[in-house]
Coordinates of C-alpha atoms and ligand atoms in Angstrom, one line a residue:
X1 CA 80.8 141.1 69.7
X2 CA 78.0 138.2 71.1
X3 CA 79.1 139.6 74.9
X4 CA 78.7 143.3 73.6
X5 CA 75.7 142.9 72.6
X6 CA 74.5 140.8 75.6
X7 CA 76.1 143.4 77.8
X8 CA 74.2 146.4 75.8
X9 CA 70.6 144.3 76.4
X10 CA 71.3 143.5 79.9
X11 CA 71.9 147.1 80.3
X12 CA 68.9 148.3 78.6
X13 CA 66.6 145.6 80.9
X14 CA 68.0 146.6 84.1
X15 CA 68.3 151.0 83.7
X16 CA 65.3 151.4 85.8
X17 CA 67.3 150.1 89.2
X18 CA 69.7 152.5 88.5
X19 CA 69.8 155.8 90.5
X20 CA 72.1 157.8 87.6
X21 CA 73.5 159.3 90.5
X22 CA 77.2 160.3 89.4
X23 CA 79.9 157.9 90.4
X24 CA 80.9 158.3 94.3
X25 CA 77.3 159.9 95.0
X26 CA 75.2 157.0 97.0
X27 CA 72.4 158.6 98.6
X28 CA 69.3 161.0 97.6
X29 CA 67.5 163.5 99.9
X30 CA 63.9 164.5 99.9
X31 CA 63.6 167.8 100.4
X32 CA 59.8 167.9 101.3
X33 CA 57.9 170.6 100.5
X34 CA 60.5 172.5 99.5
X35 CA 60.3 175.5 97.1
X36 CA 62.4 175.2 93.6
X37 CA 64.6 178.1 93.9
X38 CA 65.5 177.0 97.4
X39 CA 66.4 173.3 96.2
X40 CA 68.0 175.3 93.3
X41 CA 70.5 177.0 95.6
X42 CA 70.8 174.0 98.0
X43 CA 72.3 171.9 95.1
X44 CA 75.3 174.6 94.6
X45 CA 75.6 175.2 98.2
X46 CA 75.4 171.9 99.9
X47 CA 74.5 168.9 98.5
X48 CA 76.8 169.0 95.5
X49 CA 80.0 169.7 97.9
X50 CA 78.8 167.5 100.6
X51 CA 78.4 164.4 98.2
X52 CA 74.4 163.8 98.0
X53 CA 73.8 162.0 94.8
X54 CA 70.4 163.5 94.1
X55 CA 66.8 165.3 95.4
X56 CA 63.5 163.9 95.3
X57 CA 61.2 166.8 95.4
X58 CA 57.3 166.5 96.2
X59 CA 55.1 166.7 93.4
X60 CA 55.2 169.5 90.6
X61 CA 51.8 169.3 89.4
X62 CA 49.2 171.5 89.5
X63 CA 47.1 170.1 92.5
X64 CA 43.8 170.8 94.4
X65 CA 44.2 173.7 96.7
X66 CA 42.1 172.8 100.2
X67 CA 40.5 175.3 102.5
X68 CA 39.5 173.1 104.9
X69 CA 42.2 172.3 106.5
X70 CA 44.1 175.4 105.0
X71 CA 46.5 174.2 102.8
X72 CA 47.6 170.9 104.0
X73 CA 50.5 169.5 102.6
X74 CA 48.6 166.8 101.8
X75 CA 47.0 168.7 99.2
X76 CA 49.2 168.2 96.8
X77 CA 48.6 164.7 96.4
X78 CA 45.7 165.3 94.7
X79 CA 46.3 166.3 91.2
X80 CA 44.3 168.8 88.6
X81 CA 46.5 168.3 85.8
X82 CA 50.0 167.9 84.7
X83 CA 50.9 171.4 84.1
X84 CA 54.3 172.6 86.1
X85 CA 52.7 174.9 88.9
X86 CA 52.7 174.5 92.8
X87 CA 53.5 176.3 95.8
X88 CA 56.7 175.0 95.1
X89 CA 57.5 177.4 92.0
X90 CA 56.5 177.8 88.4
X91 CA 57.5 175.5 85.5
X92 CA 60.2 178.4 84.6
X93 CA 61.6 177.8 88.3
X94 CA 61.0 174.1 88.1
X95 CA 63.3 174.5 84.7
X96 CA 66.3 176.2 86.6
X97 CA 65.9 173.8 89.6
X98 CA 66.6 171.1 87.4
X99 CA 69.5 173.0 85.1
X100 CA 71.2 174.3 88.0
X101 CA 71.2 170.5 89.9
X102 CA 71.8 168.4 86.9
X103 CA 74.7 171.1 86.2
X104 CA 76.7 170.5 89.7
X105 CA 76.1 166.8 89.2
X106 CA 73.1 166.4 92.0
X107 CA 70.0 165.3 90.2
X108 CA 66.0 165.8 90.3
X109 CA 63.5 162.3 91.1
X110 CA 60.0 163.5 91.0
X111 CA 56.8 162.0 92.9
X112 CA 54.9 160.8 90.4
X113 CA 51.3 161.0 91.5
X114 CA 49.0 159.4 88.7
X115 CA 47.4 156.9 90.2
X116 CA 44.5 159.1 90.6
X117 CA 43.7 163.1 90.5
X118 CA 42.1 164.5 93.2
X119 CA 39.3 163.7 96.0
X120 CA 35.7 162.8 94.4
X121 CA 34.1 165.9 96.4
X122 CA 35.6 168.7 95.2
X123 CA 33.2 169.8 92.4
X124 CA 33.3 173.4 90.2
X125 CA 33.9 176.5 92.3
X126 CA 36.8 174.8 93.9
X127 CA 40.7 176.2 92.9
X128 CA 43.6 174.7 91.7
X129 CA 47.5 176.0 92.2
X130 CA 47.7 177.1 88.3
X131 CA 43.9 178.2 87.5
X132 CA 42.8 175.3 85.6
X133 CA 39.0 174.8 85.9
X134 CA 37.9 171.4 87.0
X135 CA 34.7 169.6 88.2
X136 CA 35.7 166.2 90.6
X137 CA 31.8 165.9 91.3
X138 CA 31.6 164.5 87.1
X139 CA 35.4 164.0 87.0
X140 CA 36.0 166.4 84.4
X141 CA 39.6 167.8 84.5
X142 CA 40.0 169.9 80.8
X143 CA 43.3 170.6 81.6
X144 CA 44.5 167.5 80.7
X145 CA 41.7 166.2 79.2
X146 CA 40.1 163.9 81.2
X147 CA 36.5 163.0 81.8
X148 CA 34.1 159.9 83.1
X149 CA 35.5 157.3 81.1
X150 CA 39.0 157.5 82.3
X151 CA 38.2 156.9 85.7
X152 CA 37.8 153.3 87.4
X153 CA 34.4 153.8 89.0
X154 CA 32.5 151.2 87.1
X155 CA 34.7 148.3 87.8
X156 CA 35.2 149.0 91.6
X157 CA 33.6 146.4 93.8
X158 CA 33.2 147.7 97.2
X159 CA 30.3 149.3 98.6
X160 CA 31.7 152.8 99.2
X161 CA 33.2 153.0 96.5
X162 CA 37.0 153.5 98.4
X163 CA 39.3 150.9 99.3
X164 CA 37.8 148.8 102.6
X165 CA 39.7 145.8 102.2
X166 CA 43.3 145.9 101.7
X167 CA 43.0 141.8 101.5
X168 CA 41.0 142.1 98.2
X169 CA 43.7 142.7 95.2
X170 CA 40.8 144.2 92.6
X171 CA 39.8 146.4 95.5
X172 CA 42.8 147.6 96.2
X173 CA 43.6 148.2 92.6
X174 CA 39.9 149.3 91.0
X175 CA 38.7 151.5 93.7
X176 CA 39.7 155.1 95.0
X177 CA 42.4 155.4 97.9
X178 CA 40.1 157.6 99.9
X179 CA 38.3 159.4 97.7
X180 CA 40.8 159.7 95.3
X181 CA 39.3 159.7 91.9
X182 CA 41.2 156.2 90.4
X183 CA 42.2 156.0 86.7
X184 CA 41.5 153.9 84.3
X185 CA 45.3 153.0 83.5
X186 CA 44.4 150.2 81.3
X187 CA 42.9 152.7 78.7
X188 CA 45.9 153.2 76.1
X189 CA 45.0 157.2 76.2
X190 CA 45.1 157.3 79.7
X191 CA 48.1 155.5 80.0
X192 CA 49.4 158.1 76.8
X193 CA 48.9 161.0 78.8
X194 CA 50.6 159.9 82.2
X195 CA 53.7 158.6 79.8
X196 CA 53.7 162.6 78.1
X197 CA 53.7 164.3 82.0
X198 CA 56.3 162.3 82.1
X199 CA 58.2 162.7 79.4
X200 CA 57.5 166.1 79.3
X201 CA 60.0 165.9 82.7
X202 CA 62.0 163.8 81.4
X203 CA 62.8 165.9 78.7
X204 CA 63.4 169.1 81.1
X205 CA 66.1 166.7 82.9
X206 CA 65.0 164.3 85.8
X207 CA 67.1 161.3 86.5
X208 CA 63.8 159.5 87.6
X209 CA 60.2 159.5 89.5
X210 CA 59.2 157.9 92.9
X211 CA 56.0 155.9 91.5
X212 CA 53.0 157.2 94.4
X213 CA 50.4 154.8 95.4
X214 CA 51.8 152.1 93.0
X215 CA 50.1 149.3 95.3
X216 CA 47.3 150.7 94.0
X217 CA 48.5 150.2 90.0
X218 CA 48.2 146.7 88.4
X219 CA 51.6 146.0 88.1
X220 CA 51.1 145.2 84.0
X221 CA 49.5 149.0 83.5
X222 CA 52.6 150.6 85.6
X223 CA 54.7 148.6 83.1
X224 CA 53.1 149.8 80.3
X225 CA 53.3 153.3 81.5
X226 CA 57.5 153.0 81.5
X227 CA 57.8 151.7 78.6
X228 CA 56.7 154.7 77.0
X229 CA 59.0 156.8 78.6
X230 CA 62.1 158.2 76.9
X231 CA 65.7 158.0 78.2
X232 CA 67.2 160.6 79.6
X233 CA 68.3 163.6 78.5
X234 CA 71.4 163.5 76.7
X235 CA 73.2 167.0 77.7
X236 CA 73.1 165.4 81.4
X237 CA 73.1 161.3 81.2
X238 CA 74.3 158.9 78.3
X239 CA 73.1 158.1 75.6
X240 CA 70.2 155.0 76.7
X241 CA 70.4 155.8 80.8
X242 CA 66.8 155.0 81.4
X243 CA 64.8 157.1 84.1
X244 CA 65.4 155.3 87.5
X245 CA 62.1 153.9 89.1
X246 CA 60.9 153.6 92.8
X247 CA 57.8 152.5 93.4
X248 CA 55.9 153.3 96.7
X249 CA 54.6 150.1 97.6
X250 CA 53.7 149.5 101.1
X251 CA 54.3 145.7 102.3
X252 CA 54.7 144.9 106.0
X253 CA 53.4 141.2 105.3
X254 CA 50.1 140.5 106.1
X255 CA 48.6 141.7 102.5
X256 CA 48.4 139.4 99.2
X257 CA 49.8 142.4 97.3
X258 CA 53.5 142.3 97.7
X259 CA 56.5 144.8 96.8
X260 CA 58.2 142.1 94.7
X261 CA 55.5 142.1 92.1
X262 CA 56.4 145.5 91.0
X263 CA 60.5 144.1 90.8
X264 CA 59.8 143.9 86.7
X265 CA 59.2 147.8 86.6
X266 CA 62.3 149.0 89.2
X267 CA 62.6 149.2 92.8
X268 CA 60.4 149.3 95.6
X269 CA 59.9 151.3 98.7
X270 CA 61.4 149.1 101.5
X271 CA 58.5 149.5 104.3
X272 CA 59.5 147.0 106.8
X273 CA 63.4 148.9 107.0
X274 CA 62.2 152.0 108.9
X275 CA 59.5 149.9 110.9
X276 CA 61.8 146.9 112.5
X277 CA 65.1 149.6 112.3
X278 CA 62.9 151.9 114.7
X279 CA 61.8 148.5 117.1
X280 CA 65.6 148.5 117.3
X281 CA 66.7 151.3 118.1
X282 CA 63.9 152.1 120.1
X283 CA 64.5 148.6 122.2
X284 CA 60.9 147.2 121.7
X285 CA 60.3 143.5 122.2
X286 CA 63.1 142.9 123.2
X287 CA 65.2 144.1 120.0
X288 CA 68.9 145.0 120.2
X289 CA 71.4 146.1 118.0
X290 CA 73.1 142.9 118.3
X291 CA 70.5 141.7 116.1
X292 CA 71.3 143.5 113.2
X293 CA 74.3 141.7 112.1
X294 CA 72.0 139.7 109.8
X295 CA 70.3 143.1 108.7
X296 CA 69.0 142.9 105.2
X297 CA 67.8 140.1 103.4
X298 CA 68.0 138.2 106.1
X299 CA 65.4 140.4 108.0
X300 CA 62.9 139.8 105.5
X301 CA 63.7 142.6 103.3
X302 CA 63.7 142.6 99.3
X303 CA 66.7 142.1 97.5
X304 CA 69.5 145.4 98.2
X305 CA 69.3 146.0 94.6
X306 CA 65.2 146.6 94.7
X307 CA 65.4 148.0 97.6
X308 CA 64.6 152.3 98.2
X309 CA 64.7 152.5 102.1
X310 CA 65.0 155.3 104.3
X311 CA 64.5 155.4 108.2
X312 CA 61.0 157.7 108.0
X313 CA 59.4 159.4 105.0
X314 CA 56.9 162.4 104.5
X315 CA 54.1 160.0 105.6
X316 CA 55.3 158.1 108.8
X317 CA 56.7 160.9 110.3
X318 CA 53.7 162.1 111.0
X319 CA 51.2 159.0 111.5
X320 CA 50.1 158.6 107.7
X321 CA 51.1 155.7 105.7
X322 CA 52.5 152.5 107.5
X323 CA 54.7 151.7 109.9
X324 CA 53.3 153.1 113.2
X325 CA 54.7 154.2 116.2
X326 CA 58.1 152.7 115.7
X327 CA 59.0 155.4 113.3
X328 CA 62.3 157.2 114.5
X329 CA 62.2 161.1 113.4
X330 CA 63.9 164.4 113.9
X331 CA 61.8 164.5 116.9
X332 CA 63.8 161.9 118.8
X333 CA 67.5 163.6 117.5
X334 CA 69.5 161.1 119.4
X335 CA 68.0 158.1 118.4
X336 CA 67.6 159.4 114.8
X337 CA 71.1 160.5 114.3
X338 CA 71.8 156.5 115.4
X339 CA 69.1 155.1 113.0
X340 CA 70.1 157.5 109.9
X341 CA 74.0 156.4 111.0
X342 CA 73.4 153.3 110.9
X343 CA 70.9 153.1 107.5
X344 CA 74.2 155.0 106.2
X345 CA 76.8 153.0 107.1
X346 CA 75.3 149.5 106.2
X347 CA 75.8 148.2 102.2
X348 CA 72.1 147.3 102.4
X349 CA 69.6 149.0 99.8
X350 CA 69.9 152.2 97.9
X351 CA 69.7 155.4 100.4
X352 CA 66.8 158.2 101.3
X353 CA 67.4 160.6 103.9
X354 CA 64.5 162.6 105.0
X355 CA 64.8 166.5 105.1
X356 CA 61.7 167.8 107.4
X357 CA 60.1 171.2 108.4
X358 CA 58.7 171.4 112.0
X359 CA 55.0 171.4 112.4
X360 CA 52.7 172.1 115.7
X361 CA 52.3 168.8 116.8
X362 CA 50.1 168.0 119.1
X363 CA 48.5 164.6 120.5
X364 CA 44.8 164.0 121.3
X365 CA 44.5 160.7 122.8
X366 CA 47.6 159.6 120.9
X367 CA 46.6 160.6 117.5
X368 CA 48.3 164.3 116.2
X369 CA 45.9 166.1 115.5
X370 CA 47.9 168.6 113.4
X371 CA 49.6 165.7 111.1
X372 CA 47.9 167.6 108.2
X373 CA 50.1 171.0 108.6
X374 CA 51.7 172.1 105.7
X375 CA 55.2 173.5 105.2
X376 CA 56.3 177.3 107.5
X377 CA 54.4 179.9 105.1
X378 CA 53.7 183.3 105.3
X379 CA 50.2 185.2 106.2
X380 CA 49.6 185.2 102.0
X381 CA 49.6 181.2 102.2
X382 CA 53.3 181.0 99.9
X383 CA 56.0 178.8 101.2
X384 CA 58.5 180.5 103.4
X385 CA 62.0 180.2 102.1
X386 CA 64.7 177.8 103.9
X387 CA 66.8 180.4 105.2
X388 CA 70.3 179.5 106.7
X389 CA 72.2 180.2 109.6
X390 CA 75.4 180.8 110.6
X391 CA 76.4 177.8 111.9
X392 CA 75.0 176.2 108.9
X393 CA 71.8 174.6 110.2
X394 CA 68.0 175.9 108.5
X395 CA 66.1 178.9 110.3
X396 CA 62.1 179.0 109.1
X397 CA 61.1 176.3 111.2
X398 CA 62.8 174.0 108.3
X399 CA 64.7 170.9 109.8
X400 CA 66.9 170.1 107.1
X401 CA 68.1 166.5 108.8
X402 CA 70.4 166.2 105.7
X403 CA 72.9 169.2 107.2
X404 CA 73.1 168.2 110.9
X405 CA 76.9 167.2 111.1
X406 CA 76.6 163.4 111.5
X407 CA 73.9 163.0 109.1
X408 CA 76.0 165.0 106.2
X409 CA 79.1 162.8 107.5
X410 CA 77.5 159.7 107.1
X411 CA 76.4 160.4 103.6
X412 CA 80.2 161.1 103.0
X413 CA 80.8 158.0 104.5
X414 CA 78.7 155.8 102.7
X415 CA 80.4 157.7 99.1
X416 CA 83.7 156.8 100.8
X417 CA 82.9 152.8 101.4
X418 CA 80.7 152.2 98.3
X419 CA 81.2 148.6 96.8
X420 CA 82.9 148.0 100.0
X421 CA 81.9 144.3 101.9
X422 CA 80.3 144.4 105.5
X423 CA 82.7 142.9 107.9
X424 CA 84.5 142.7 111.0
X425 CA 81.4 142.7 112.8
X426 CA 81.3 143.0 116.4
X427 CA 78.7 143.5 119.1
X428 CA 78.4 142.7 123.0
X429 CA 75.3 140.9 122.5
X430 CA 73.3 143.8 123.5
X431 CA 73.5 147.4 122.0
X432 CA 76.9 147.7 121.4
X433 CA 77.8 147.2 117.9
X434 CA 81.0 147.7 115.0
X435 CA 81.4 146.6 111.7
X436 CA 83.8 147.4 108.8
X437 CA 83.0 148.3 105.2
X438 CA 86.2 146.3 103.5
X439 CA 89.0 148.4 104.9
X440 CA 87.8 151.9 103.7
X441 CA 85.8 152.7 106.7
X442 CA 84.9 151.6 110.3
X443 CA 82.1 152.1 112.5
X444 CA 80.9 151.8 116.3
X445 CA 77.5 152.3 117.3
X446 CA 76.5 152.6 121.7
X447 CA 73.1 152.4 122.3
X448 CA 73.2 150.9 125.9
X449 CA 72.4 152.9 128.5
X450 CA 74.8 151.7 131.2
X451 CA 78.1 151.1 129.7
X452 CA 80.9 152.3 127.6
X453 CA 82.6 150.2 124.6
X454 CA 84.8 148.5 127.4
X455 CA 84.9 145.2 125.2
X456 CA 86.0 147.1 122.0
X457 CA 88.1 149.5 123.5
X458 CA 90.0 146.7 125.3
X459 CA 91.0 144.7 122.2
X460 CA 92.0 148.1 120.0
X461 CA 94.1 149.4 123.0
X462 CA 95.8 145.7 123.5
X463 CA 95.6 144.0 120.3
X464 CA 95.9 140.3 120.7
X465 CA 99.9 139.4 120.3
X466 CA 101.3 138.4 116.9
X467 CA 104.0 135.9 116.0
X468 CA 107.1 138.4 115.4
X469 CA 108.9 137.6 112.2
X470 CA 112.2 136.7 114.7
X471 CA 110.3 134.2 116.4
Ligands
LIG501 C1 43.3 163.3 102.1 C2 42.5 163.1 103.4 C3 41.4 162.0 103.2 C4 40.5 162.4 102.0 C5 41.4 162.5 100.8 C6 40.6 162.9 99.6 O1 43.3 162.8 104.5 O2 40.6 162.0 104.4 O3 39.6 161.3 101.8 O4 42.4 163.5 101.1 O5 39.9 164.1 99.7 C7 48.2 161.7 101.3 C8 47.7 161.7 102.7 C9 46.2 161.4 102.7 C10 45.5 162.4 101.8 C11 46.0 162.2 100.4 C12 45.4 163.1 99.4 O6 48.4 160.7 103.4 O7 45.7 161.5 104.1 O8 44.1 162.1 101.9 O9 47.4 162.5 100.4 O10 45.4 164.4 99.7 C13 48.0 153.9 101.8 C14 48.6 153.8 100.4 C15 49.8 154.6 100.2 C16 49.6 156.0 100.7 C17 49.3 155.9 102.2 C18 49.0 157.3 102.8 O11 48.9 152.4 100.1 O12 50.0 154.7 98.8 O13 48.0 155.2 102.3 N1 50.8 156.8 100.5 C19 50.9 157.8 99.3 C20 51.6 159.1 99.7 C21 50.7 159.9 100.5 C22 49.4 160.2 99.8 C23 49.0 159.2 98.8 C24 49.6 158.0 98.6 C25 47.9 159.5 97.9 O14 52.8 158.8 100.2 O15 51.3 161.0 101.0 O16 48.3 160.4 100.7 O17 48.4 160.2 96.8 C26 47.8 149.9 105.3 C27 48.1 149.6 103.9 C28 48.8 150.7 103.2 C29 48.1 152.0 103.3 C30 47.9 152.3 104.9 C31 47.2 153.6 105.2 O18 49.0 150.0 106.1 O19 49.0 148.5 103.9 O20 49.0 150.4 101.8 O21 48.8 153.1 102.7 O22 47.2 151.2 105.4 O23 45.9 153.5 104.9 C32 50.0 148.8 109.9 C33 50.0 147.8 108.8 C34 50.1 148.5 107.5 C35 48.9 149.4 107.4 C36 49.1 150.4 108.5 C37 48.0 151.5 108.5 O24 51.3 149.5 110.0 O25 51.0 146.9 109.0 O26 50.0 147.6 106.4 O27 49.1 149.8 109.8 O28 46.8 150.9 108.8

């Protein structure tokens, strides 16, 4: 009975690093930008059979709509309210997305954005995606409600007024992430109306939220935040499964804030995975594959099970965010497919692959100058739909990195050799690598230029002699 009960508590502490992804399912996709009814149908067509465990979809709050640049996709990172309306879909189509996944067994993580609302300059005359009137000049958002007191203003130290110095914690914490209006999440009804948007999801059937700009949270308000959430909904998830938690914490080193503060409220975005994966791949500094047998923990990383990691995300793809130009994308397919194989195939962390939509992009003295383009939409401003062609891939200018053949294998691969050890390792000292998940499920990797696997094809075509049984 003693161990029960200690087994039930441990449970309840430790929901929050759980995925809920169903049995066999390892990895989640973010299908950026995306519109509901098209995740909706993904789900039954594709991501159910093919073994993806889950979706993280971009924000569904109603959010600032910009002019200037039209409609970046950006834009919705800057919320009005909580109310279920985005170019995305309605909440009615928000509601089926989530039915129709949870129902095949694929389920929903939303970005959580509510760290702030939106940008400090857009006052009254400005729109919003469902209508609601709001004034950002004297932070007045009726919607939810909120109004002067719930923002941080007043205890922000810097001169501007925005973040300047990401060396000075209160800073950091206190004042707005470029413009951002920042709330005052140590005010119990702030805090009470963050923890009802969420519910309020919750309740409609999503496994769990990506936390946005946690850094910028004081670790003790994010906490009290969770623990007003509910567990999950009970036609989907059993009874106590506790919404799973990743929080977007950027930590390269270098900064006194640190991704294994937030460890007491779930996991944390893995940063330095995508930056030192793409020195690798890429060959900077002298990097080589050969390097990654220690890959993990031993690289610096947070412990696997705090660990969210993905090769690129919605920001370094495109020059936001962290990580700079080491960033493998869909842009460099051959190195990707490695980098996404490899993230795959390697026990380390729990899994995010990236599904994109091409953009114009176009370098001015090494900067893009279109990194603010939204997603493909037609002349009236709506989201085009992901449209699919024969031969399986997206048309619509949507990438959709999660169907390209050894991408989808991979993810099959990684469902295949879960709980499986690392092992068998092999490499040539240079960019030639192998490894083993237990004996489930074996892997080669050639990143050299100049050679085939000589060494490894050698020893599997004339295996070293064994002792007969006779002799
Ligand atoms: C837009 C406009 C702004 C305007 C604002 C308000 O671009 O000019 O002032 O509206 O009107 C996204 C876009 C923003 C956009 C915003 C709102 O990226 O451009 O602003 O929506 O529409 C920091 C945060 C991190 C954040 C990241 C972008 O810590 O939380 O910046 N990511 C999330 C989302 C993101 C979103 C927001 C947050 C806001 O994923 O999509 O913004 O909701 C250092 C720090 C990092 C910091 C970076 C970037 O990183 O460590 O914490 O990220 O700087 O400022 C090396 C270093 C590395 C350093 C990096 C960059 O790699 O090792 O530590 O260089 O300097």
């Amino acid at each position: 009975m003693g161990i029960y009960f200690l087994l039930f508590i441990v449970g309840l502490c430790w929901g929050q690093y759980n995925p809920n992804t169903q049995p066999g399912r390892t990895s989640i996709v973010h299908l950026f930008e995306w519109r509901w009814a098209d995740i909706a149908l993904e789900c039954e067509r594709y991501l159910a059979p093919n073994g993806f465990g889950g979706v993280q979809i971009s924000p569904p709050n109603e959010n600032l709509v910009i002019a200037d640049p039209l409609q970046p996709w950006w834009e919705r990172y800057q919320p009005v309210s909580y109310k279920l309306c985005t170019r995305s879909g309605n909440e009615a189509e928000f509601r089926d997305m989530v039915t129709r996944c949870n129902n095949v067994g694929v389920y929903v993580y939303a970005d959580a954005v509510v760290n702030h609302m939106c940008g400090g300059n857009a006052g009254a005359g400005n729109y919003s995606t469902c209508g609601s009137y709001f004034n950002a000049e004297t932070k007045d958002f009726p919607a939810v409600p909120y109004s002067a007191w719930d923002f941080n203003d007043a205890k922000c130290k810097s001169r501007s007024g925005d973040i300047e110095d990401y060396q000075d914690v209160p800073q950091v914490r206190n004042c707005r992430l470029v413009n951002l209006l920042d709330l005052a999440l140590e005010k119990n009804y702030v805090r009470s109306k963050i923890a009802e948007y969420m519910n309020y999801l919750i309740d409609i059937g999503v496994a769990g939220f990506r936390i946005d700009a946690a850094k910028h949270m004081w670790p003790g308000d994010v906490k009290a935040i969770l623990d007003e959430l509910k567990d999950l909904n009970t036609k989907w998830f059993s009874a106590g499964a506790k919404p799973f938690i990743y929080q977007e914490v950027i930590d390269l080193g270098g900064e006194p804030i640190t991704g294994s503060q937030y460890f007491g409220n779930g996991r944390v975005t893995e940063f330095k995975y995508g930056a030192k994966l793409g020195m690798v791949i890429h060959k900077w500094n002298g990097e080589k594959m050969a390097y990654l047998k220690n890959w993990g923990e031993g690289w610096g990383f947070v412990p696997s099970d705090r660990a969210l990691v993905f090769v690129d995300n919605h920001d370094n793809q495109r020059g936001h965010g962290a990580g700079g130009t080491s960033i493998v994308t869909f842009w460099d397919a051959r190195l990707y497919k490695m980098a996404v194989g490899f993230m795959l195939a390697h026990p380390y962390g729990f899994t995010r692959v990236m599904s994109s939509y091409r953009w114009p992009r176009y370098f001015k003295n090494g900067v893009d100058v279109n990194d603010w383009v939204g997603p493909p939409s037609n002349s009236d401003g709506s989201t085009k739909s992901v449209t699919i062609n024969a031969d399986t891939t997206c048309g619509n200018d949507w990438v959709c990195e999660h169907r390209w053949r050894q991408i989808r294998n991979m993810v099959i691969f990684r469902n295949v050799v879960d709980g499986q050890p690392f092992s068998n390792w092999w490499d040539n000292g240079s960019n030639q690598i192998a490894f083993s998940r237990g004996n489930r499920g074996f892997i080669v990797f050639n990143n050299d230029d100049w050679s085939c696997l000589y060494a490894l094809i050698f020893s599997c075509l004339f295996p070293p002699a064994r002792p007969t049984a006779a002799a």
